[in-house]
Coordinates of C-alpha atoms and ligand atoms in Angstrom, one line a residue:
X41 CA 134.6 -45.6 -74.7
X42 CA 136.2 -44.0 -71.9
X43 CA 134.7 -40.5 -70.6
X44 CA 137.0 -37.8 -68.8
X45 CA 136.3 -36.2 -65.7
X46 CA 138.5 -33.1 -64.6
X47 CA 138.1 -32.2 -61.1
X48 CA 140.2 -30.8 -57.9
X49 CA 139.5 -29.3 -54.8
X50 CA 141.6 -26.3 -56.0
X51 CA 137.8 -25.3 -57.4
X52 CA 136.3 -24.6 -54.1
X53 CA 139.2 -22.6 -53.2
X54 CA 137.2 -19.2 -55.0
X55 CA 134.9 -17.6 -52.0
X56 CA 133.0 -14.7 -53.8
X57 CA 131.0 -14.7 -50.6
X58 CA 127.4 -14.8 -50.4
X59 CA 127.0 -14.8 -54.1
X60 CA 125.1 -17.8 -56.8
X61 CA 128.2 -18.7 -57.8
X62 CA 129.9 -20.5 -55.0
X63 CA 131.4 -23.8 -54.4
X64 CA 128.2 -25.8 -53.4
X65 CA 127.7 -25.9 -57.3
X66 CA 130.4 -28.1 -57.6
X67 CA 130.0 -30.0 -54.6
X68 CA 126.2 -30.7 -55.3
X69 CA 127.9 -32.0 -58.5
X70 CA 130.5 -34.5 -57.5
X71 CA 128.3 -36.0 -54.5
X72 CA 125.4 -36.8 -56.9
X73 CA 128.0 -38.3 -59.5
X74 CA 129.2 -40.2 -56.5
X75 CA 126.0 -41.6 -54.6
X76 CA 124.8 -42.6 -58.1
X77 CA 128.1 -44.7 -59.2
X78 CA 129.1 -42.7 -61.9
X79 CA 132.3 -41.2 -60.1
X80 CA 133.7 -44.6 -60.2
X81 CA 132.9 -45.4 -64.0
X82 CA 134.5 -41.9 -64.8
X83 CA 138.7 -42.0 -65.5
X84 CA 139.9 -38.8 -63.9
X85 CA 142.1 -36.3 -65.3
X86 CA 144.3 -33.9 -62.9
X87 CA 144.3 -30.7 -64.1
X88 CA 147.4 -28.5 -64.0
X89 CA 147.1 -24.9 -63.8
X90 CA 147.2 -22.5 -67.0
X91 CA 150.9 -21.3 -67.8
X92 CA 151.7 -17.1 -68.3
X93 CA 152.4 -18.4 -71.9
X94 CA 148.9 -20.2 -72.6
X95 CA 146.8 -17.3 -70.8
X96 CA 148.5 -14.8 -73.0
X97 CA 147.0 -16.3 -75.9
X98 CA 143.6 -15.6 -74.6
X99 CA 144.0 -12.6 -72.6
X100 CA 146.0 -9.3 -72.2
X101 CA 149.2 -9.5 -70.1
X102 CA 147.3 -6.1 -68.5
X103 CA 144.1 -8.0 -67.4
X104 CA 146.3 -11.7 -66.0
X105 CA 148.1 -9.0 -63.8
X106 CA 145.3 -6.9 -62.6
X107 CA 143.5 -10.5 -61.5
X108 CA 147.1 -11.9 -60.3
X109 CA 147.2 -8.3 -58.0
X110 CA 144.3 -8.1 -57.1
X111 CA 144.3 -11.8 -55.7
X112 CA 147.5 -10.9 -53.7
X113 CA 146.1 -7.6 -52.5
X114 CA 143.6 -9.8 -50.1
X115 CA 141.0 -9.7 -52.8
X116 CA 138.0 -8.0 -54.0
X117 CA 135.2 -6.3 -56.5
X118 CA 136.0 -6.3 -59.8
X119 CA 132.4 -5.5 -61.0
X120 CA 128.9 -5.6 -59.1
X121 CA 128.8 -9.7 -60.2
X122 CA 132.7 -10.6 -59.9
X123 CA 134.4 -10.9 -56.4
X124 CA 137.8 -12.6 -56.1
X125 CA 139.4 -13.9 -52.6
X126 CA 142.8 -15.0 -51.4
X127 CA 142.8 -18.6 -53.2
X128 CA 140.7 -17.4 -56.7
X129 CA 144.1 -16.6 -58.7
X130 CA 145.3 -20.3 -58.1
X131 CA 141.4 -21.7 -58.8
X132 CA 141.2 -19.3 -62.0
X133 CA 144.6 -20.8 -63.1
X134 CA 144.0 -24.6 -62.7
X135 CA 140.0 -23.7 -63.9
X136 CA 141.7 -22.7 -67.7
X137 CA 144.6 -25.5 -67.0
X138 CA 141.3 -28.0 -66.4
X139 CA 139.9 -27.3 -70.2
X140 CA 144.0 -27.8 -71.6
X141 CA 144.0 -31.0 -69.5
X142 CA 140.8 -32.1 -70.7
X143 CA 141.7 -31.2 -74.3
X144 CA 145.3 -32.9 -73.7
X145 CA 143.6 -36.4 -72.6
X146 CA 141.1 -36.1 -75.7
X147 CA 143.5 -35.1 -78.7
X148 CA 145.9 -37.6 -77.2
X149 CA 143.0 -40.3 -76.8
X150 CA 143.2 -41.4 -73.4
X151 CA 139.4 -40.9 -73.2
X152 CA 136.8 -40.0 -76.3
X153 CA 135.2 -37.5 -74.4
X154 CA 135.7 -35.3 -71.2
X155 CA 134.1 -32.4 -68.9
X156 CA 135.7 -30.3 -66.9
X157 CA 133.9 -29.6 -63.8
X158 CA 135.9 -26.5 -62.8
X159 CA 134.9 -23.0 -61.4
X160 CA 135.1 -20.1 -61.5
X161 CA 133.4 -20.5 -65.2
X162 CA 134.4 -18.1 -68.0
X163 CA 132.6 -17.3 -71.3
X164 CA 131.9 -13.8 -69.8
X165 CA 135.7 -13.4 -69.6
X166 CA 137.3 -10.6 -72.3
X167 CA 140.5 -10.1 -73.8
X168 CA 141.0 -7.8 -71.3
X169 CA 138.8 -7.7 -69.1
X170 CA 137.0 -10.0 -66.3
X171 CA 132.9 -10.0 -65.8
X172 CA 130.1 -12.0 -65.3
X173 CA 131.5 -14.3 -62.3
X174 CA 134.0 -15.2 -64.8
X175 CA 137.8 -14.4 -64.7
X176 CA 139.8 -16.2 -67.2
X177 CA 138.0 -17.8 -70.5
X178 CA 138.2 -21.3 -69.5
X179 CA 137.2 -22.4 -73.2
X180 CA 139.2 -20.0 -75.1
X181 CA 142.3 -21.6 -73.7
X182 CA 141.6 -24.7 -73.8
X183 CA 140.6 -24.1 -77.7
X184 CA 144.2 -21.8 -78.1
X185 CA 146.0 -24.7 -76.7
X186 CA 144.4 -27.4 -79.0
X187 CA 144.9 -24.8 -82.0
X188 CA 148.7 -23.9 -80.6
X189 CA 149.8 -27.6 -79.3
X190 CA 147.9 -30.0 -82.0
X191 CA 147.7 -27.2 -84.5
X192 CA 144.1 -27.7 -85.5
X193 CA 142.7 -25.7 -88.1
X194 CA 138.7 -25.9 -87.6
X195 CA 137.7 -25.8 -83.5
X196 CA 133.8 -25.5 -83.0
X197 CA 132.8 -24.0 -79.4
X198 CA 129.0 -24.4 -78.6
X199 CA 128.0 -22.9 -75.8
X200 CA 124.2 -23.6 -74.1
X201 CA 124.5 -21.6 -71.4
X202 CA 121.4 -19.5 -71.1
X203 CA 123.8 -16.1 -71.8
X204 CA 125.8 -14.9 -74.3
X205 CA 129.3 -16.0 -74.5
X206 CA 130.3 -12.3 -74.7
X207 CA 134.0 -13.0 -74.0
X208 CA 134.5 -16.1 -76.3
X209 CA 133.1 -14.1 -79.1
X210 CA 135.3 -11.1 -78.4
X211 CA 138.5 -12.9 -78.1
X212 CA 137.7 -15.0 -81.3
X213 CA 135.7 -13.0 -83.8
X214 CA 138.6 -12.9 -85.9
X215 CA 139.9 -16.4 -85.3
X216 CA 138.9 -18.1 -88.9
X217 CA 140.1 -21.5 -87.4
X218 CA 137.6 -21.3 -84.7
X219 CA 133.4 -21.3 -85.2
X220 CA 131.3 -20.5 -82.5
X221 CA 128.0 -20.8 -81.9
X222 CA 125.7 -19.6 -78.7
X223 CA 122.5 -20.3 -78.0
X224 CA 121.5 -17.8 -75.3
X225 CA 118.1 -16.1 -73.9
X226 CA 118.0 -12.5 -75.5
X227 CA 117.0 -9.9 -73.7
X228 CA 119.0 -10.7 -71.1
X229 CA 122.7 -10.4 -69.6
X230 CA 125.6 -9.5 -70.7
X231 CA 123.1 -7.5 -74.0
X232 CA 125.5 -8.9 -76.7
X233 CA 124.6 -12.1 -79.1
X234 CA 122.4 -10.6 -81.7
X235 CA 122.4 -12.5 -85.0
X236 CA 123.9 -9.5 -86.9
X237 CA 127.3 -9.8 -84.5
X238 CA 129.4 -12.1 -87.1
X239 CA 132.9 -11.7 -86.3
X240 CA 134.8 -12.8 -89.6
X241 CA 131.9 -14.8 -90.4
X242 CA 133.0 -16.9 -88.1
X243 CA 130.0 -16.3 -85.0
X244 CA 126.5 -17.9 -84.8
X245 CA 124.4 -15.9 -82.4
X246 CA 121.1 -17.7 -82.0
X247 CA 119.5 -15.4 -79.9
X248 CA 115.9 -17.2 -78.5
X249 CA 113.2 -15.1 -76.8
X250 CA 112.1 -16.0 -73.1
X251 CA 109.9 -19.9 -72.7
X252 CA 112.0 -21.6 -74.4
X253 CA 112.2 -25.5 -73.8
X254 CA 113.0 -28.8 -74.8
X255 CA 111.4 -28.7 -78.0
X256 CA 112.4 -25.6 -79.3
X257 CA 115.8 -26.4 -78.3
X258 CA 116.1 -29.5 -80.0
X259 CA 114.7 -28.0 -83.6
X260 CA 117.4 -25.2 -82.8
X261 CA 120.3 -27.9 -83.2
X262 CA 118.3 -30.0 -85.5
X263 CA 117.8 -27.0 -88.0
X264 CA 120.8 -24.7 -87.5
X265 CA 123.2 -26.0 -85.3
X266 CA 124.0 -29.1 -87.7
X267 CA 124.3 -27.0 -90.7
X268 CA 126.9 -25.0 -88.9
X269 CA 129.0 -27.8 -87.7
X270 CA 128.3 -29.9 -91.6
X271 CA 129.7 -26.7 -93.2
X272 CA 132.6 -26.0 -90.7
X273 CA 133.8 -30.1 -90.4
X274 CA 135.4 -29.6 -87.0
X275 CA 138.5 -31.6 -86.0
X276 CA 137.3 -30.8 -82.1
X277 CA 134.2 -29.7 -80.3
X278 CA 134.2 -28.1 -77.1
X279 CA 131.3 -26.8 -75.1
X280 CA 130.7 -23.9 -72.7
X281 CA 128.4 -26.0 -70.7
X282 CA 126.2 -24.0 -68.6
X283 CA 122.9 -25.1 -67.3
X284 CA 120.7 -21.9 -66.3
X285 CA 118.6 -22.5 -68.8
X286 CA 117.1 -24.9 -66.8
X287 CA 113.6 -24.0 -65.6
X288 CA 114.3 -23.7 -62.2
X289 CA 117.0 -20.6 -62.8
X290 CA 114.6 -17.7 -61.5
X291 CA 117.0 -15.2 -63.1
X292 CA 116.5 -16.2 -66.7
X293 CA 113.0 -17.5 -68.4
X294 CA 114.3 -20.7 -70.2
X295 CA 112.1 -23.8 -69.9
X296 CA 114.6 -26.7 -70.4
X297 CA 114.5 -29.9 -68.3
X298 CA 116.7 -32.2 -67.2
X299 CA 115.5 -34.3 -70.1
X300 CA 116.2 -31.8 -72.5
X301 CA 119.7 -31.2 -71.9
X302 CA 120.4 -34.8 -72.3
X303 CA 118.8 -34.5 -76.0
X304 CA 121.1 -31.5 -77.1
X305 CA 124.5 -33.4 -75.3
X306 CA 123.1 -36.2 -77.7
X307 CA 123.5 -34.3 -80.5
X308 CA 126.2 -32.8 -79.5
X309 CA 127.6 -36.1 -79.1
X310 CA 126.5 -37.2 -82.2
X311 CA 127.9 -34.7 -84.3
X312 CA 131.6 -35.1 -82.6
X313 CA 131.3 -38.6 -83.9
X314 CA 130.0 -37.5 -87.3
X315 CA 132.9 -35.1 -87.8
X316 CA 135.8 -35.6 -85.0
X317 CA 135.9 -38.8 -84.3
X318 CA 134.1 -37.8 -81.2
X319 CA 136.6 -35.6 -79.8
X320 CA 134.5 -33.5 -77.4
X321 CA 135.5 -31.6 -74.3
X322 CA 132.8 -29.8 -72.0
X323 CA 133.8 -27.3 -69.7
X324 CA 131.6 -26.0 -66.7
X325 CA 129.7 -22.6 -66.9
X326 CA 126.6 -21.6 -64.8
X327 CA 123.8 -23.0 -63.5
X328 CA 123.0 -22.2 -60.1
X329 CA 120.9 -24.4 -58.3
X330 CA 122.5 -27.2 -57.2
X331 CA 119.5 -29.9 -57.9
X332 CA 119.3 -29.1 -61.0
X333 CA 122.7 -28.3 -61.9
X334 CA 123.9 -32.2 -60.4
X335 CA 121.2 -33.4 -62.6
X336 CA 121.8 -31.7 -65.8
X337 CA 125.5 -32.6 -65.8
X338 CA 124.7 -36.2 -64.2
X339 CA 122.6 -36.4 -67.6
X340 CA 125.1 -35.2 -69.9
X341 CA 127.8 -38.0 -68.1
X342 CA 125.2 -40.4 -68.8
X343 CA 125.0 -39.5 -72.6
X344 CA 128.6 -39.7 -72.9
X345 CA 128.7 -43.1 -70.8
X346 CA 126.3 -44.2 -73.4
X347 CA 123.6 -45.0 -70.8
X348 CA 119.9 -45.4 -72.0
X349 CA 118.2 -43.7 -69.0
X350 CA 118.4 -40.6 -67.9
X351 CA 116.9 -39.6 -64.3
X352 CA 115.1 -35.9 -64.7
X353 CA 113.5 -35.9 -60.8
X354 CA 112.5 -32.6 -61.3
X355 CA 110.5 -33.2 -64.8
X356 CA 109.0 -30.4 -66.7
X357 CA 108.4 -26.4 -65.8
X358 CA 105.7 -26.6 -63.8
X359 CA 104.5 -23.1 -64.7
X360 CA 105.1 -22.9 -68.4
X361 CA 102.2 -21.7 -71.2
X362 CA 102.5 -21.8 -74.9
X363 CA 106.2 -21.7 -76.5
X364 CA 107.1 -19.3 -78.0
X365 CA 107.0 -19.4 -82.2
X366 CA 110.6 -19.7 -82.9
X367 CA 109.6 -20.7 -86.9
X368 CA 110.2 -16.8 -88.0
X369 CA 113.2 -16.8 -86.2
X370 CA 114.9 -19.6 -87.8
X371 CA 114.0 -18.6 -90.8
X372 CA 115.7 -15.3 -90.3
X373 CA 118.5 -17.5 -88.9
X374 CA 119.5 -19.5 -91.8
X375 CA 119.1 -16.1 -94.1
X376 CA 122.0 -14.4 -92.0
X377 CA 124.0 -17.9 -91.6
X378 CA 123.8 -18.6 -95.5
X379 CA 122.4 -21.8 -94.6
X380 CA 118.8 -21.9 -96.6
Ligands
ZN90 ZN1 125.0 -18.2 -67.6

């Protein structure tokens, strides 16, 4: 069972600056995958950058120029969270190439499963427009590309990050060959990702209030989540992977641990072998503090490596009261999903 990793310097070439969302993230990444021995157990995969022709499936030939120009002008603001410098064209390229590559190596089964460790990240990216750190929809391409190149017909993209994949639901709500399912804090940013936003029947918001952890995450895919992917049969699962809901992300209120991202890439995991023959390709997203971040996607290399034992130095949220009663909310759930 071989395991994917796509990585390249090319990553660290995006400077936004002083901002959260810099390239210590992925350096805090590969170093612990490194000192622990993983790096080694991992077959690499070289990404390529994203062609004009596999963007355009995503994204507006208006927005890939504005970024393109923008890049070329010396760089810039694009919004009060998005910053681009002199080498974030060619990272924002090879970050959506990185998802196709990893997609590539899985559909044409040099590995089972893969992650793409590439920044900058891109659920928040539109059609048209770039926000949210993120500048081209990593995901979205790499699911065109296996619906394009393979022609699959049924492409599930979960997404944990703890926000709203506002961009992947806007450039696929009226994809029928594509389900997607997000399982985001609410309130919080981007404001999207209510459970009445539906697409073609095709989205699954599952919009959970603040404190939630590892046990309310797990009866989330346990309940819900299955049900979706049972219904939908994927031939392919990819994930927006992005691990801010970790209880060490000051700017969101999640309570998941190390621990408990290594139970949902189980699942995850086990419904890509239920349904896909375990076809499964995770692509970076956010998650901010490098500690945790190395160990959360240490973990989810350790799931997909098969190993037993996963290290969670940090344990649980030190802080944290009584969950919140999710029951309710479920229950409203699988009324809007048709699932009860
Ligand atoms: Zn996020």
């Amino acid at each position: 069972m071989k395991v994917g990793v796509v990585y390249d310097p090319v990553y660290l070439g995006h400077d936004p600056g002083e901002h959260p969302e810099n390239r210590h993230r992925l350096e805090a990444i590969v170093s612990r995958l490194q000192e622990t021995g993983l790096w080694e157990k991992l077959t690499h995969i070289a990404p390529r950058p994203a062609t004009m022709e596999e963007l355009r499936r995503v994204h507006s030939e208006s927005h890939i120029r504005y970024v393109r120009e923008l890049v070329e002008s010396g760089g810039g603001q694009i919004d009060a969270d998005t910053v681009v410098s002199a080498l974030s064209y060619e990272a924002a390229l090879y970050a959506a190439g990185g998802a196709e590559s990893a997609v590539e190596a899985v559909m044409g089964g040099e590995v089972s499963s893969a992650f793409a460790l590439v920044r900058p990240p891109g659920h928040h990216a539109t059609r048209k427009q770039a926000m949210g750190f993120c500048l081209f929809n990593n995901v979205a391409v790499g699911a065109a590309h296996a619906m394009d190149k393979y022609k699959l017909q049924r492409v599930l993209i979960l997404d944990f990050d703890v926000h709203h994949g506002n961009g992947t639901q806007d450039i696929f709500a009226d994809e029928p060959r594509v389900n997607y399912i997000s399982v985001h804090q609410s309130p919080l940013y981007p404001g999207s990702g209510s459970m009445e936003e539906r697409g073609a029947g095709n989205m699954f918001n599952i919009p959970l209030p603040p404190d939630c952890g590892d046990g309310e995450y797990a009866r989330v895919y346990d309940e819900i989540v299955i049900l979706i992917a049972r219904r939908f049969k994927p031939q392919l699962i990819l994930v927006s992977a992005g691990f801010d809901a970790h209880w060490a992300y000051e700017l969101a209120s999640m309570c998941l641990s190390i621990n408990g991202y290594a139970q949902i890439a189980r699942r995850i995991k086990a419904l890509a072998g239920q349904f896909c023959k375990g076809r499964l390709v995770f692509s970076l997203e956010g998650g901010y503090n490098p500690a945790p971040l190395a160990g959360c996607v240490k973990a989810v290399f350790d799931v997909l490596l098969g190993n037993e034992r996963i290290e969670d130095r940090l344990g649980f949220c030190p802080s944290r009261e009584s969950p919140p009663d999710i029951v309710p909310l479920m229950v409203r759930l699988k009324e809007s999903f048709g699932l009860s």
